[in-house]
Tab-separated table of C-alpha atoms in Angstrom:
chain	number	residue	atom	x	y	z
A	1	MET	CA	-0.875	-6.879	-16.014
A	2	ASN	CA	-0.004	-5.168	-19.635
A	3	LYS	CA	-2.510	-3.222	-21.298
A	4	ASN	CA	-1.453	-4.401	-24.832
A	5	CYS	CA	-2.436	-7.877	-23.232
A	6	LEU	CA	-5.476	-8.060	-22.420
A	7	HIS	CA	-8.799	-8.228	-24.091
A	8	ARG	CA	-12.195	-6.688	-22.655
A	9	THR	CA	-15.277	-8.128	-22.823
A	10	SER	CA	-16.427	-4.020	-22.997
A	11	ARG	CA	-19.808	-4.293	-21.042
A	12	ARG	CA	-18.692	-6.935	-18.660
A	13	ALA	CA	-15.859	-4.890	-17.868
A	14	ARG	CA	-17.009	-2.104	-16.969
A	15	ALA	CA	-18.839	-3.589	-13.745
A	16	VAL	CA	-15.909	-5.221	-12.006
A	17	ASN	CA	-15.468	-1.860	-10.097
A	18	ARG	CA	-18.700	-0.938	-9.027
A	19	PHE	CA	-18.258	-2.223	-5.330
A	20	LEU	CA	-15.541	0.563	-4.613
A	21	VAL	CA	-17.632	3.750	-5.293
A	22	MET	CA	-20.512	1.917	-3.133
A	23	CYS	CA	-17.859	1.503	0.037
A	24	ILE	CA	-16.804	4.447	-0.020
A	25	SER	CA	-21.113	5.745	0.172
A	26	LEU	CA	-21.301	3.375	3.073
A	27	GLY	CA	-20.776	5.716	5.363
A	28	VAL	CA	-22.519	6.087	9.013
A	29	LEU	CA	-24.501	2.609	7.274
A	30	VAL	CA	-21.745	0.696	8.065
A	31	GLY	CA	-21.017	2.042	11.924
A	32	CYS	CA	-24.538	1.508	12.838
A	33	GLN	CA	-24.880	-2.160	12.030
A	34	SER	CA	-21.737	-3.271	12.695
A	35	SER	CA	-22.823	-4.566	16.082
A	36	LYS	CA	-24.718	-7.129	14.652
A	37	LEU	CA	-21.203	-8.975	12.957
A	38	GLU	CA	-20.150	-11.836	15.082
A	39	LEU	CA	-16.522	-12.141	12.941
A	40	PRO	CA	-14.371	-15.158	13.029
A	41	ALA	CA	-11.229	-14.556	15.512
A	42	ILE	CA	-8.268	-15.009	13.310
A	43	SER	CA	-4.358	-14.672	13.887
A	44	ALA	CA	-2.057	-13.850	11.435
A	45	SER	CA	2.341	-14.048	11.521
A	46	ALA	CA	3.597	-10.637	11.594
A	47	HIS	CA	5.319	-10.584	8.275
A	48	GLN	CA	1.358	-11.154	6.489
A	49	THR	CA	0.396	-7.537	5.675
A	50	VAL	CA	-2.447	-9.396	3.799
A	51	VAL	CA	-4.337	-11.093	6.643
A	52	TRP	CA	-8.244	-11.093	5.732
A	53	HIS	CA	-10.776	-11.236	2.641
A	54	ASP	CA	-14.954	-10.212	3.140
A	55	LEU	CA	-16.908	-10.454	0.631
A	56	LEU	CA	-19.261	-7.965	0.436
A	57	SER	CA	-22.676	-9.637	-1.092
A	58	PRO	CA	-26.325	-8.604	-1.546
A	59	ASP	CA	-27.185	-12.336	-2.550
A	60	VAL	CA	-24.844	-15.084	-0.040
A	61	GLU	CA	-26.868	-17.696	-1.192
A	62	THR	CA	-25.347	-17.638	-4.782
A	63	SER	CA	-21.883	-16.093	-3.900
A	64	GLY	CA	-21.663	-19.395	-1.770
A	65	LYS	CA	-22.768	-21.557	-4.362
A	66	PHE	CA	-20.789	-19.889	-7.306
A	67	MET	CA	-17.852	-20.305	-4.929
A	68	ALA	CA	-18.289	-24.061	-4.301
A	69	ASN	CA	-18.860	-24.761	-7.840
A	70	VAL	CA	-15.995	-22.857	-9.235
A	71	LEU	CA	-13.772	-22.479	-6.546
A	72	GLY	CA	-14.179	-25.862	-4.327
A	73	TRP	CA	-14.944	-23.954	-1.080
A	74	ASN	CA	-17.536	-24.511	1.447
A	75	VAL	CA	-19.195	-21.931	3.575
A	76	SER	CA	-20.457	-21.817	7.245
A	77	THR	CA	-23.410	-18.901	7.769
A	78	THR	CA	-24.915	-17.164	10.909
A	79	GLU	CA	-27.208	-14.618	10.355
A	80	TYR	CA	-25.138	-11.918	9.141
A	81	TYR	CA	-21.714	-13.218	8.161
A	82	THR	CA	-20.481	-16.308	6.648
A	83	SER	CA	-17.038	-17.954	7.004
A	84	ILE	CA	-15.389	-19.318	3.731
A	85	TYR	CA	-13.402	-22.326	4.070
A	86	ASP	CA	-11.256	-23.641	1.186
A	87	ASN	CA	-11.605	-27.655	0.348
A	88	ASP	CA	-9.615	-28.930	2.985
A	89	GLY	CA	-11.831	-27.372	5.783
A	90	ARG	CA	-9.113	-24.342	6.125
A	91	LEU	CA	-10.197	-20.742	6.946
A	92	VAL	CA	-9.555	-18.682	3.416
A	93	GLY	CA	-12.160	-15.690	4.055
A	94	GLY	CA	-15.601	-14.027	4.958
A	95	MET	CA	-18.642	-13.006	3.546
A	96	VAL	CA	-21.146	-10.157	4.655
A	97	ASP	CA	-24.423	-10.675	3.958
A	98	THR	CA	-24.983	-6.795	2.282
A	99	LEU	CA	-28.672	-7.207	1.749
A	100	ALA	CA	-29.486	-8.562	5.833
A	101	MET	CA	-27.600	-5.736	7.077
A	102	GLU	CA	-29.379	-2.994	4.852
A	103	TRP	CA	-26.758	-1.308	3.480
A	104	GLY	CA	-28.149	-0.730	-0.128
A	105	LEU	CA	-25.623	-3.047	-1.953
A	106	LYS	CA	-26.857	-3.814	-5.584
A	107	SER	CA	-23.650	-5.768	-6.565
A	108	GLY	CA	-20.615	-7.593	-4.706
A	109	GLY	CA	-17.315	-6.636	-3.940
A	110	TRP	CA	-13.659	-8.160	-2.640
A	111	LEU	CA	-12.839	-5.998	0.145
A	112	MET	CA	-8.554	-6.796	1.600
A	113	SER	CA	-7.578	-6.381	4.394
A	114	MET	CA	-3.793	-4.901	5.205
A	115	GLN	CA	-2.871	-5.792	8.629
A	116	SER	CA	-1.813	-2.920	10.993
A	117	PRO	CA	0.420	-2.988	14.774
A	118	ASP	CA	-0.804	0.303	15.608
A	119	LEU	CA	-3.931	1.331	13.778
A	120	ASP	CA	-3.940	5.447	14.735
A	121	VAL	CA	-0.072	5.543	13.409
A	122	THR	CA	-1.282	3.697	10.128
A	123	LEU	CA	-4.401	6.508	9.339
A	124	ALA	CA	-2.024	8.986	10.753
A	125	LEU	CA	0.239	7.784	7.915
A	126	VAL	CA	-2.391	7.086	5.654
A	127	SER	CA	-3.569	10.814	6.186
A	128	GLU	CA	0.169	12.670	6.006
A	129	ASN	CA	0.253	10.910	2.577
A	130	GLY	CA	-2.311	11.950	0.569
A	131	GLY	CA	-4.297	9.147	1.804
A	132	LYS	CA	-8.178	9.217	3.512
A	133	VAL	CA	-9.518	7.273	6.313
A	134	LEU	CA	-13.085	6.540	5.140
A	135	LEU	CA	-14.867	5.031	7.881
A	136	PRO	CA	-12.942	5.222	11.494
A	137	PRO	CA	-11.590	3.102	13.906
A	138	ARG	CA	-14.287	1.052	15.071
A	139	ALA	CA	-13.669	-2.294	17.408
A	140	TYR	CA	-15.081	-5.565	16.429
A	141	PRO	CA	-14.814	-8.863	19.171
A	142	ASN	CA	-12.115	-11.110	18.825
A	143	ARG	CA	-11.174	-9.230	15.505
A	144	GLY	CA	-9.905	-6.247	16.436
A	145	LEU	CA	-9.554	-2.472	15.390
A	146	SER	CA	-10.147	-1.877	11.637
A	147	ALA	CA	-10.501	1.004	9.671
A	148	LEU	CA	-11.688	1.524	6.083
A	149	VAL	CA	-9.321	3.945	3.614
A	150	GLN	CA	-8.600	5.326	0.618
A	151	ASP	CA	-4.840	5.690	-1.263
A	152	PRO	CA	-4.152	8.873	-2.829
A	153	GLN	CA	-5.235	6.880	-6.566
A	154	GLY	CA	-8.976	5.936	-5.017
A	155	ALA	CA	-8.042	2.358	-3.988
A	156	VAL	CA	-9.682	1.318	-1.191
A	157	PHE	CA	-9.220	-1.222	1.494
A	158	GLU	CA	-9.344	-1.869	5.179
A	159	VAL	CA	-6.668	-1.689	7.284
A	160	LEU	CA	-6.624	-3.834	10.511
A	161	GLN	CA	-5.025	-4.096	14.038
A	162	LEU	CA	-6.113	-7.709	15.684
A	163	SER	CA	-6.463	-8.591	18.651
A	164	ALA	CA	-5.103	-11.460	20.439
A	165	ALA	CA	-7.910	-14.390	21.094
A	166	ASP	CA	-7.651	-17.560	22.963
A	167	ASP	CA	-9.753	-19.310	20.106
A	168	ALA	CA	-7.975	-17.620	16.988
A	169	GLU	CA	-7.988	-19.295	14.131
A	170	PRO	CA	-5.182	-19.236	11.479
A	171	VAL	CA	-5.801	-18.246	8.463
A	172	ASP	CA	-4.954	-20.353	5.499
A	173	ASP	CA	-2.554	-17.345	3.144
A	174	GLY	CA	-1.535	-20.314	1.059
A	175	VAL	CA	-5.034	-20.006	-1.080
A	176	TRP	CA	-4.770	-16.186	-2.208
A	177	ILE	CA	-1.333	-16.624	-3.785
A	178	TRP	CA	-1.083	-12.628	-4.740
A	179	HIS	CA	-2.560	-9.217	-4.922
A	180	GLU	CA	-2.550	-6.926	-7.345
A	181	LEU	CA	-2.807	-3.083	-7.792
A	182	ILE	CA	-4.374	-1.552	-11.032
A	183	THR	CA	-4.064	2.126	-10.644
A	184	THR	CA	-3.444	5.213	-12.807
A	185	SER	CA	0.137	5.662	-10.934
A	186	PRO	CA	2.035	2.255	-9.881
A	187	GLN	CA	5.385	4.732	-9.184
A	188	ALA	CA	2.893	6.635	-6.771
A	189	SER	CA	1.201	4.472	-5.452
A	190	ALA	CA	4.082	2.048	-4.736
A	191	ALA	CA	5.824	5.073	-3.041
A	192	TRP	CA	2.683	5.256	-0.459
A	193	TYR	CA	2.157	2.149	0.408
A	194	ALA	CA	5.736	1.681	1.243
A	195	LYS	CA	5.690	4.810	2.904
A	196	VAL	CA	3.027	4.005	5.110
A	197	PHE	CA	3.254	0.051	5.374
A	198	GLN	CA	7.116	0.095	5.688
A	199	LEU	CA	7.819	-1.926	2.574
A	200	GLU	CA	10.496	-1.632	-0.146
A	201	VAL	CA	9.362	-1.396	-3.334
A	202	GLU	CA	11.390	-3.000	-6.655
A	203	SER	CA	10.775	-1.874	-9.998
A	204	MET	CA	9.353	-4.508	-12.372
A	205	ASP	CA	9.713	-4.983	-17.067
A	206	GLY	CA	6.587	-3.156	-18.052
A	207	GLY	CA	6.612	-0.238	-15.719
A	208	ARG	CA	5.281	-2.603	-12.552
A	209	GLN	CA	6.241	-2.226	-8.938
A	210	LEU	CA	6.863	-5.224	-6.409
A	211	LEU	CA	5.535	-4.197	-3.332
A	212	LYS	CA	8.056	-6.606	-0.775
A	213	LYS	CA	8.804	-6.883	3.209
A	214	GLY	CA	12.676	-7.783	3.416
A	215	SER	CA	13.411	-11.042	1.258
A	216	LEU	CA	9.064	-11.559	1.501
A	217	LYS	CA	6.733	-10.841	-1.924
A	218	LEU	CA	3.306	-9.386	-1.276
A	219	ALA	CA	2.254	-7.586	-4.175
A	220	THR	CA	2.167	-5.721	-7.602
A	221	ILE	CA	1.330	-2.842	-8.596
A	222	SER	CA	0.528	-2.063	-12.551
A	223	SER	CA	-1.661	0.497	-14.321
A	224	ASN	CA	-4.887	0.202	-14.955
A	225	PRO	CA	-6.244	-1.646	-18.161
A	226	PHE	CA	-9.364	0.143	-17.910
A	227	GLU	CA	-10.608	3.117	-18.809
A	228	ASP	CA	-13.507	3.272	-17.436
A	229	GLN	CA	-12.725	1.782	-14.135
A	230	ARG	CA	-11.836	3.291	-11.005
A	231	ASN	CA	-8.053	2.013	-9.439
A	232	GLN	CA	-8.684	-1.410	-7.472
A	233	TRP	CA	-6.855	-4.174	-5.201
A	234	ILE	CA	-7.933	-7.421	-6.766
A	235	PRO	CA	-7.237	-10.755	-5.145
A	236	VAL	CA	-5.537	-13.661	-7.221
A	237	VAL	CA	-6.848	-17.107	-6.968
A	238	ALA	CA	-4.587	-20.340	-7.794
A	239	THR	CA	-6.404	-23.068	-10.044
A	240	GLY	CA	-4.880	-26.483	-11.136
A	241	ASP	CA	-6.994	-26.890	-13.781
A	242	PHE	CA	-7.007	-23.583	-15.696
A	243	GLU	CA	-9.819	-24.189	-18.587
A	244	THR	CA	-12.337	-26.055	-16.560
A	245	THR	CA	-12.642	-23.267	-13.610
A	246	VAL	CA	-13.212	-20.659	-16.297
A	247	GLY	CA	-15.334	-23.018	-17.819
A	248	ARG	CA	-16.924	-22.599	-14.557
A	249	VAL	CA	-17.572	-19.349	-14.130
A	250	SER	CA	-20.122	-18.741	-16.320
A	251	GLU	CA	-21.915	-22.291	-15.819
A	252	TRP	CA	-22.436	-20.789	-12.587
A	253	GLY	CA	-23.550	-17.297	-13.174
A	254	GLY	CA	-20.325	-15.461	-13.321
A	255	ARG	CA	-18.590	-13.762	-15.985
A	256	VAL	CA	-14.635	-13.598	-17.641
A	257	ALA	CA	-14.529	-10.064	-17.822
A	258	VAL	CA	-10.781	-9.719	-19.256
A	259	ILE	CA	-8.360	-12.696	-20.248
A	260	LEU	CA	-4.394	-12.508	-20.329
A	261	ASP	CA	-2.517	-13.420	-24.352
A	262	PRO	CA	-0.513	-14.193	-24.218
A	263	PRO	CA	-0.147	-16.408	-20.608
A	264	VAL	CA	2.443	-14.891	-18.271
A	265	SER	CA	5.326	-16.772	-17.330
A	266	SER	CA	3.539	-17.967	-14.385
A	267	GLY	CA	0.417	-19.280	-15.896
A	268	ARG	CA	-2.270	-18.205	-17.626
A	269	LEU	CA	-4.340	-15.352	-15.746
A	270	ALA	CA	-8.468	-14.572	-16.002
A	271	LEU	CA	-10.091	-11.670	-14.767
A	272	ILE	CA	-13.579	-13.004	-13.998
A	273	GLN	CA	-16.505	-11.761	-12.053
A	274	ASP	CA	-18.781	-13.800	-9.609
A	275	PRO	CA	-23.245	-13.612	-10.230
A	276	THR	CA	-23.067	-10.141	-7.620
A	277	GLY	CA	-20.340	-8.933	-9.639
A	278	ALA	CA	-17.498	-9.068	-7.523
A	279	ALA	CA	-13.859	-9.714	-9.062
A	280	MET	CA	-11.003	-11.858	-8.685
A	281	LEU	CA	-8.017	-13.299	-10.707
A	282	LEU	CA	-7.538	-16.734	-11.089
A	283	GLN	CA	-3.909	-17.986	-12.208
A	284	GLU	CA	-2.523	-21.612	-13.403
A	285	GLN	CA	-0.761	-23.439	-11.492
A	286	GLU	CA	0.545	-26.903	-11.497
A	287	GLN	CA	-0.955	-29.289	-9.060
A	288	GLU	CA	1.802	-31.060	-7.019
């Protein structure tokens, strides 16, 4: 994303990344409460780097209604955890009830999970290259080993070593069409992720960096356009009817925080927040 292309809605944009600050502050609370979570078993191919997305929400009912009415997604809820499905019934992610978990989070946010074949090795690379392990590895039944980490520029994400489970459900990775890291140092961030996850980097116009694995393009890294926001990973979701979808955001209690103008070549973009403050990018994509 280009700084000169972004229009801000000042006060609204300031809440986009509160989640990262709160995520770091979870500390021991997550470890104490993690046994309550019954996570769905998932499977992912070896080439997938980003394998999961969890929405941490203090109001799962409102978040669920927002996703259903804006994105057409459906939810299936247990006491503490909600599985999210697209309109074809395919699993796309999950949602944690942070109120029921007593985590004390006042706003929501998406937590991206990157796959590792060996969590210990990856965490060693995280630390050796200037990152931080915020929460050490813990095991989730049928899911695998998980750790919360932070890159040197402050972006927070999960590293996940999946376990093999007989009832593992394939994740519809086609819903999340892209991932964008906004950061204060795109080149340094790209080099860090390349070292930690054995990826390649390709420079793009405007100082953007492309992360890829062989011929597979994975994510882009660009300059953080906000003066008052921490660096963060933002998931990108496709929409065939851009104007209608963006219009529903406000109708169902969300915010259109930032829009791209002029449109990028691959379609218009809108940075939105759900009613709890969780941010994602909507990208216009032609319907097949």
